[in-house]
C-alpha positions as a Python dict, from the first residue, in 0.01 Angstrom:
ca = {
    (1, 'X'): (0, 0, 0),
    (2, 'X'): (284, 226, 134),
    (3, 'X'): (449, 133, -245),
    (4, 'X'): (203, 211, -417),
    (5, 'X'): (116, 549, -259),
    (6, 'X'): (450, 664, -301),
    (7, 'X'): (416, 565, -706),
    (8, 'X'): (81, 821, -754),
    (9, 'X'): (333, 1103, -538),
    (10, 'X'): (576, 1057, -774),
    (11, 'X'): (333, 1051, -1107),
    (12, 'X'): (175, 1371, -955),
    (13, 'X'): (521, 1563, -949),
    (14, 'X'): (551, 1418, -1249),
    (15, 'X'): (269, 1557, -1403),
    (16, 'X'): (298, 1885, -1240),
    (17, 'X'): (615, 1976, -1352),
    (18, 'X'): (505, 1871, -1718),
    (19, 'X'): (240, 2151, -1648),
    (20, 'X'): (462, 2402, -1521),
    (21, 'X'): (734, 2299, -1816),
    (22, 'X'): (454, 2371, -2030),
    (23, 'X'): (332, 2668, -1865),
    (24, 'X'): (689, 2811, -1925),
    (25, 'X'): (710, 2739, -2283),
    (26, 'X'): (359, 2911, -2351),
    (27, 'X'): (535, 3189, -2125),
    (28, 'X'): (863, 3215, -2362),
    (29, 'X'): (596, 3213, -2642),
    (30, 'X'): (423, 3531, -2511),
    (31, 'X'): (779, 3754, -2424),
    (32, 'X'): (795, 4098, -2636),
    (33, 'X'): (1114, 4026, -2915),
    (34, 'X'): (1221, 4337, -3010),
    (35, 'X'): (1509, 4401, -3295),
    (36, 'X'): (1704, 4707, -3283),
    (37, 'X'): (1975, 4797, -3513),
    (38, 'X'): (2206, 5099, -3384),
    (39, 'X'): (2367, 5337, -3576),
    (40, 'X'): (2682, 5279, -3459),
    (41, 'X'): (2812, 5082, -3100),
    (42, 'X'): (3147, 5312, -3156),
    (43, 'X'): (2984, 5632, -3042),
    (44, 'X'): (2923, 5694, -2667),
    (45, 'X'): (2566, 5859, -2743),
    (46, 'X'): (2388, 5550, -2921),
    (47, 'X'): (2609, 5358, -2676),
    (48, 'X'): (2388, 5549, -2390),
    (49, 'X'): (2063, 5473, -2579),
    (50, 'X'): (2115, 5138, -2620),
    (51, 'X'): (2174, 5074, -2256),
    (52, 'X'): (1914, 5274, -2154),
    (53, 'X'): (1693, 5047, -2368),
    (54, 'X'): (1829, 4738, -2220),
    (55, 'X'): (1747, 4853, -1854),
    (56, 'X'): (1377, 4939, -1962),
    (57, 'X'): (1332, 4587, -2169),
    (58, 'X'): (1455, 4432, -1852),
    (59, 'X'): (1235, 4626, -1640),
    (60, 'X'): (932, 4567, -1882),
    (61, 'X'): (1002, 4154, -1977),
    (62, 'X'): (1076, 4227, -2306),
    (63, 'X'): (1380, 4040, -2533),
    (64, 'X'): (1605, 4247, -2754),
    (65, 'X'): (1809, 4164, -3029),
    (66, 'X'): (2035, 4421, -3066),
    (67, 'X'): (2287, 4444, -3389),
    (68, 'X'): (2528, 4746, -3488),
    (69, 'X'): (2464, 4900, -3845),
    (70, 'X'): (2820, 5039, -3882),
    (71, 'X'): (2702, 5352, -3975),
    (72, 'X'): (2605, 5161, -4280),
    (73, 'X'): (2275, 5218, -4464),
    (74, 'X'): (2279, 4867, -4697),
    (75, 'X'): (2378, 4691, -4340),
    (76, 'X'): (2121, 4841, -4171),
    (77, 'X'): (1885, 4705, -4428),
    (78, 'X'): (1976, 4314, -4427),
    (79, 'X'): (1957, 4385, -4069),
    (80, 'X'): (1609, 4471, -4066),
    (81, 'X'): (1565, 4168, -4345),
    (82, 'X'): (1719, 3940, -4076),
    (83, 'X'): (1453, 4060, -3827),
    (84, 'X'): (1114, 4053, -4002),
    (85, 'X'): (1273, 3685, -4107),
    (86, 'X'): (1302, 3615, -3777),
    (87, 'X'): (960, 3783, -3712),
    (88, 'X'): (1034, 3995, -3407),
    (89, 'X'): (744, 4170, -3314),
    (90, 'X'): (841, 4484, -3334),
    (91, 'X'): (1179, 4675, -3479),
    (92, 'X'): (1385, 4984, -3300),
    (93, 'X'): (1602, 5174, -3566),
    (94, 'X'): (1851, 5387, -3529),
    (95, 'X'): (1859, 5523, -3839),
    (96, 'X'): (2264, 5592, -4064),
    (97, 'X'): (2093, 5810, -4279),
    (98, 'X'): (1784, 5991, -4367),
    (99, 'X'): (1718, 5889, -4754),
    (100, 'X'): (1954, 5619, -4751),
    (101, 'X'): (1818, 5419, -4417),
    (102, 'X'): (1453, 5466, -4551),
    (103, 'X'): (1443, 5140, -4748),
    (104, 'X'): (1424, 4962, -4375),
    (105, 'X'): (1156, 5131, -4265),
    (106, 'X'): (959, 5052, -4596),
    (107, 'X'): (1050, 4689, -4538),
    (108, 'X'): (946, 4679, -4203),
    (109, 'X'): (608, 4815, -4259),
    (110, 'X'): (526, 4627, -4564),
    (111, 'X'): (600, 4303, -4375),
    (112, 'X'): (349, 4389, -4170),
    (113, 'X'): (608, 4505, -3821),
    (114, 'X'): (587, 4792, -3654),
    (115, 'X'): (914, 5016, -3656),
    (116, 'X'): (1008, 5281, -3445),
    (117, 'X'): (1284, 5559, -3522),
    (118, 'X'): (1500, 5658, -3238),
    (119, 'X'): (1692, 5920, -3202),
    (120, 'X'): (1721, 6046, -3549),
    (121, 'X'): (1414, 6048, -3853),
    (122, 'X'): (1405, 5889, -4186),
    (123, 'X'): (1202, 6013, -4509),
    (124, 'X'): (1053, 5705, -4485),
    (125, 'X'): (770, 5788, -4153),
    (126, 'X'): (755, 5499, -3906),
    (127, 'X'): (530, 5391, -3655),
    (128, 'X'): (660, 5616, -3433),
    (129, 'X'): (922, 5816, -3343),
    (130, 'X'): (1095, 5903, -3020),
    (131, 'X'): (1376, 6135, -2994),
    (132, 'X'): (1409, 6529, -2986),
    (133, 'X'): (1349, 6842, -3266),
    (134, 'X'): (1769, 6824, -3347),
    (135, 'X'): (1643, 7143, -3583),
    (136, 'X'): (1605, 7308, -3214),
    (137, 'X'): (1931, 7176, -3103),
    (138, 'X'): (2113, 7419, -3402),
    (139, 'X'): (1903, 7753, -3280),
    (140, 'X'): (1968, 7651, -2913),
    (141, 'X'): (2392, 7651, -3034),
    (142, 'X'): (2374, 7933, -3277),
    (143, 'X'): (2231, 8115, -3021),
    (144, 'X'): (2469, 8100, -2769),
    (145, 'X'): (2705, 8169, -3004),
    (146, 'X'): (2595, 8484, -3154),
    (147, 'X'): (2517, 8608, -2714),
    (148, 'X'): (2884, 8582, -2702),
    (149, 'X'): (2982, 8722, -2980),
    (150, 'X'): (2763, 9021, -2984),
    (151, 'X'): (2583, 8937, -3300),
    (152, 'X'): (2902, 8945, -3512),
    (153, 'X'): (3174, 8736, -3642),
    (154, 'X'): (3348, 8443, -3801),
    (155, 'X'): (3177, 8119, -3712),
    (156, 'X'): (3350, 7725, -3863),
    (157, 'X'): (3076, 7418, -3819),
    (158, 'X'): (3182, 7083, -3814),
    (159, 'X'): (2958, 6867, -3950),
    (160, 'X'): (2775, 6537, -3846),
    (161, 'X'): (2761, 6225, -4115),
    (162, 'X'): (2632, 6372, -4453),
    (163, 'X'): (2296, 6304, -4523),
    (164, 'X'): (2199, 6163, -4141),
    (165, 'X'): (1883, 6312, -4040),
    (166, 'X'): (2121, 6507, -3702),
    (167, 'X'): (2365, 6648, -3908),
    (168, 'X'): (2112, 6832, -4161),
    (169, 'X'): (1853, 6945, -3919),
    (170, 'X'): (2110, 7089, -3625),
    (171, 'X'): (2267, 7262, -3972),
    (172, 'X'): (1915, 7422, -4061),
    (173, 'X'): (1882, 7505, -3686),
    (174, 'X'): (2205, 7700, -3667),
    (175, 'X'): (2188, 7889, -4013),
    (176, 'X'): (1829, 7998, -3943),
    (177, 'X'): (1936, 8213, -3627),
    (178, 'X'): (2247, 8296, -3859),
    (179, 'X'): (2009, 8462, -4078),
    (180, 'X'): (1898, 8692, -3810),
    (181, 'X'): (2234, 8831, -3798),
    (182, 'X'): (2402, 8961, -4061),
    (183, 'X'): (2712, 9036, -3891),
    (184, 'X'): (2802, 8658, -3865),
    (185, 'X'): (3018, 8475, -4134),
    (186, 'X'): (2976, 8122, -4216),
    (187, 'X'): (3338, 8103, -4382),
    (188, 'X'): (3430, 7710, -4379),
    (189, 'X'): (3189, 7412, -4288),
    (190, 'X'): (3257, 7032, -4316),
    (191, 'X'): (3165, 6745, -4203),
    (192, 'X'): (3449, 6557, -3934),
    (193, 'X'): (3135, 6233, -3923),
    (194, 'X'): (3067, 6247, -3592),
    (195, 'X'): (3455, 6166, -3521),
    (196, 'X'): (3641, 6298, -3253),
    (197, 'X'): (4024, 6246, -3424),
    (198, 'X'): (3904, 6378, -3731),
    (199, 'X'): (3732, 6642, -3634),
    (200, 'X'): (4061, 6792, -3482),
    (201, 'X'): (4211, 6734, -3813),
    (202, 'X'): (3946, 6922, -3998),
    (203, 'X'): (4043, 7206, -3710),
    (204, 'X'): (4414, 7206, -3734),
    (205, 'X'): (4367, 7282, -4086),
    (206, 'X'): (4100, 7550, -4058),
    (207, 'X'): (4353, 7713, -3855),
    (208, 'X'): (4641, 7699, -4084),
    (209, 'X'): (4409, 7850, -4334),
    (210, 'X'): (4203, 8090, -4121),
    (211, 'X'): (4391, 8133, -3818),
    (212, 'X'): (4286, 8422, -3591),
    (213, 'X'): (3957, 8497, -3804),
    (214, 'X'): (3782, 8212, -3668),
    (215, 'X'): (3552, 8332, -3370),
    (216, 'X'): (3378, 8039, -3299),
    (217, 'X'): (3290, 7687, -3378),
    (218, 'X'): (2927, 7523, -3360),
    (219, 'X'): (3042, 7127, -3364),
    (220, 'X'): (2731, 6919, -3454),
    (221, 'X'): (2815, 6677, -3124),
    (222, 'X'): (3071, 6649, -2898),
    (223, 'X'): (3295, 6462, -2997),
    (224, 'X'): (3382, 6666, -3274),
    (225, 'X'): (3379, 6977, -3046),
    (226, 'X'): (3617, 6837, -2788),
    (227, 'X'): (3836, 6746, -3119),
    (228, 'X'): (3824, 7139, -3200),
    (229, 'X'): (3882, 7200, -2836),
    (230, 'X'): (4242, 7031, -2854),
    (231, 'X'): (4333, 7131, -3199),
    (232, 'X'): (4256, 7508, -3077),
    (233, 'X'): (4454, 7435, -2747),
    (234, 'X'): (4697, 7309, -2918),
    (235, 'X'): (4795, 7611, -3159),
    (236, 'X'): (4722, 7811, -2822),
    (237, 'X'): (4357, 7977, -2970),
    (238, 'X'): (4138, 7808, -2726),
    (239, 'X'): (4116, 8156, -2515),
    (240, 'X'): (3982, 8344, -2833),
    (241, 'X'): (3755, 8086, -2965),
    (242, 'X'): (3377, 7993, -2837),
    (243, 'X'): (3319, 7638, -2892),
    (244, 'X'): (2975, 7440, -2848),
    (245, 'X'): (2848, 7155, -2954),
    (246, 'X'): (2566, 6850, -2861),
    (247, 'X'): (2508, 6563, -2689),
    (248, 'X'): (2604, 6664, -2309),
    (249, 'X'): (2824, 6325, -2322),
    (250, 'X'): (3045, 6270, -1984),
    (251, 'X'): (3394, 6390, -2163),
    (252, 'X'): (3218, 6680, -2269),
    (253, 'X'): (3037, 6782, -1962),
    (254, 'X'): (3395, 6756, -1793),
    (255, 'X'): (3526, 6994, -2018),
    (256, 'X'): (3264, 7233, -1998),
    (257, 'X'): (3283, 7183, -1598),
    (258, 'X'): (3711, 7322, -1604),
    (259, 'X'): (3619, 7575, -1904),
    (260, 'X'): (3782, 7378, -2213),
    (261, 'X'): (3454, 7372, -2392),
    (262, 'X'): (3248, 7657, -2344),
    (263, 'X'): (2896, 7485, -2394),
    (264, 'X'): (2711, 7191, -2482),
    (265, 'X'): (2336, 7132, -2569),
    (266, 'X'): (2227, 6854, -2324),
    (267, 'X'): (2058, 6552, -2574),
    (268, 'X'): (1841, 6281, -2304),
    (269, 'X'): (1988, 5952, -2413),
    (270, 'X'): (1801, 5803, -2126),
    (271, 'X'): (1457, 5896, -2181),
    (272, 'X'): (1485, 5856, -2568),
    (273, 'X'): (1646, 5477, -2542),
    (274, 'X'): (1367, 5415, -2252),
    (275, 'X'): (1089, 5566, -2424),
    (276, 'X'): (1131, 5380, -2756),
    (277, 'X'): (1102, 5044, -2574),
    (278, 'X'): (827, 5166, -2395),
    (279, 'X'): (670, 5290, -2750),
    (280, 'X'): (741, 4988, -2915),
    (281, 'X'): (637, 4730, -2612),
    (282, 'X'): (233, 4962, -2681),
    (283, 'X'): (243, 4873, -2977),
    (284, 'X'): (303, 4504, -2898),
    (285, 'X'): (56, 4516, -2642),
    (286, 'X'): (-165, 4662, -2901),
    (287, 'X'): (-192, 4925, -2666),
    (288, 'X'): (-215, 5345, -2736),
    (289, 'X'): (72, 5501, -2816),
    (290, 'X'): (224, 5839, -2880),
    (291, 'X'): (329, 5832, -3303),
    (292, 'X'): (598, 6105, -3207),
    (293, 'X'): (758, 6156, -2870),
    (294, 'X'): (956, 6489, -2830),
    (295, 'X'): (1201, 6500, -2583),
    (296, 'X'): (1345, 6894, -2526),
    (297, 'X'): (1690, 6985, -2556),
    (298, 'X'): (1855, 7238, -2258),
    (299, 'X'): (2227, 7473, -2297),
    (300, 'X'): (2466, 7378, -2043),
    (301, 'X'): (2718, 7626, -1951),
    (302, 'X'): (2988, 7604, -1614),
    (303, 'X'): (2711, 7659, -1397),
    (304, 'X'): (2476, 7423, -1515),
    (305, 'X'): (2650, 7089, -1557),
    (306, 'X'): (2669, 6982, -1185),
    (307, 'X'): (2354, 6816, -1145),
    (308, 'X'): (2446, 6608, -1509),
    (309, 'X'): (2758, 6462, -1403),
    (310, 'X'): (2770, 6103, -1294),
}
C-alpha cells in the first residue's frame, strides 16, 4: 500500500512539472522580441541609448536583439531583413541616414512590423518616433554663439555624417538664427562624421588656413567639439575661440565643468532609449501610443553641468 502510494506522489510531481514545463514554454511564447539595429556601438551617445533600452526591456520583460549598423545604410537594411525573417514583433532603428536608411523602414512596414525611429528620422515615416526636434538643437547653439559674440563674427561648423537626419537638421537650426544676424560669417563648414580624431584634423587645418579669423565653432556633437577643443589648445587659440556643440556626453560635460569647452546642448539619451522600448512594447501590447515623442533639448554652460555629471 505504502508502495504504491508513493508511485501516484511521484506521477503527480511528475505531471505537475510537465504543467509548469509547459506553462513556461507558452510563457517564452508570449515575451515581447524586439530588434534594434544601432547606428553605430562606436559612439558613446547610441552607446547610452542602447543601454538605456536594455534597462527598460529588462524592467518591462521584453527580449532584444540588438545588432550594430556600422554607420552603414545597406547593413542596416539586411539587418532589418534578418529581423522581419526572424519575425520579431516589433523593430527599433537607429537610423545611418535619412534617404539612404529609408528602405528599412519601408520593409518593415510592408512586412506587416511595426518600426520605431529613435533618435534620429528617416524620409521614410515609421510607426513612431521618439527622440528630440535636433532642428532646435542648431538655434539653441547658434544662439549661444551669436550672445557671445555680440551678434558678429566668423563662425567654422563641423559637421555630423552627410545626409543623417542630425547632421542636416542641427545645420538648418544654426543657419536659421544665422540669418537673423548679418554680422556673422559662415566662412568654412565640413563634415568631421561624428569623429572625434578627425574632427581635430578638420580644425588644425581651418587654422592653418584661417587662423585668428575664426571666432567660434558650432560642432554638430561632442565629440567633434572636444576634437576642436584640442586642436585650438593646441595652436594656443582656445582663449579666443567659443566652442559648443551637442550631446552633453560625460567627456564633454567635464570639459565644460574646467572651461575647455564653453557649452554643450544637453541631448536625453536616457529617456529617448527608454521611451522607444516603452513605444514599441504599446504597440506590442496593441496598446495606445504616442506616433511622435519629443524629448526637449537644454544649454549647459559652467554653472549648469553639476547636477548632469555622474
Amino acid at each position: 500500500m505504502k508502495y504504491t502510494y508513493l508511485i501516484l506522489i511521484s506521477l503527480l510531481l511528475f505531471i505537475t512539472g510537465c504543467n509548469q514545463s509547459e506553462s513556461n514554454k507558452q510563457n517564452d511564447s508570449n515575451k515581447i522580441i524586439i530588434g534594434i539595429s544601432m547606428l553605430s556601438m562606436q559612439n558613446e551617445f547610441i552607446v547610452n541609448i542602447s543601454d538605456e533600452m536594455q534597462k527598460k526591456a529588462k524592467e518591462l520583460g521584453a527580449e532584444l536583439i540588438i545588432v550594430d549598423a556600422e554607420r552603414s545604410p545597406l547593413k542596416q537594411i539586411e539587418q532589418v531583413e534578418s529581423f522581419i525573417a526572424q519575425k520579431v514583433d516589433v523593430i527599433i532603428l537607429n537610423p545611418c541616414e535619412y534617404e539612404a536608411s529609408s528602405p528599412a523602414v519601408k520593409k518593415a512596414l510592408a512586412a506587416g512590423i511595426p518600426i520605431v525611429n529613435v533618435n534620429s528620422a528617416t524620409k521614410v515615416q515609421p510607426t513612431a518616433f521618439v527622440g528630440s526636434n535636433d532642428v532646435e538643437s542648431g538655434r539653441i547653439a547658434m544662439k549661444f554663439i551669436v550672445e557671445k559674440l555680440g551678434g558678429k563674427g566668423n563662425i567654422v561648423m563641423i559637421q555630423g555624417l552627410n545626409g543623417q537626419a542630425a547632421q542636416i537638421q542641427r545645420e538648418q537650426g544654426a543657419k536659421e538664427i544665422m540669418e537673423q544676424f548679418p554680422g556673422l560669417n559662415m566662412i568654412a563648414q565640413q563634415t568631421a562624421e561624428w569623429d572625434r580624431s578627425k574632427s581635430m584634423d578638420l580644425m588644425q587645418n581651418w587654422i592653418q588656413s584661417y587662423g585668428s579669423k575664426i571666432n567660434a565653432v558650432f560642432a554638430h556633437n561632442d565629440e567633434m567639439g572636444l576634437g576642436a577643443v584640442k586642436a585650438l589648445q593646441d595652436a594656443g587659440m582656445k582663449d579666443k575661440v567659443i566652442v559648443v556643440s551637442i550631446d552633453a556626453i560625460a567627456d564633454a560635460l567635464q570639459a565644460v565643468k574646467k572651461g575647455d569647452l564653453d557649452a554643450t546642448v544637453f541631448q536625453d539619451a536616457r529617456k529617448q532609449g527608454a521611451g522607444a522600448i516603452e513605444t514599441a512594447v504599446k504597440i506590442a501590447r496593441g496598446k495606445q501610443f504616442d506616433k511622435e515623442v519629443l524629448i526637449p533639448f537644454k544649454l549647459l554652460t559652467k554653472g549648469d553641468v553639476d547636477p548632469y555629471l555622474k
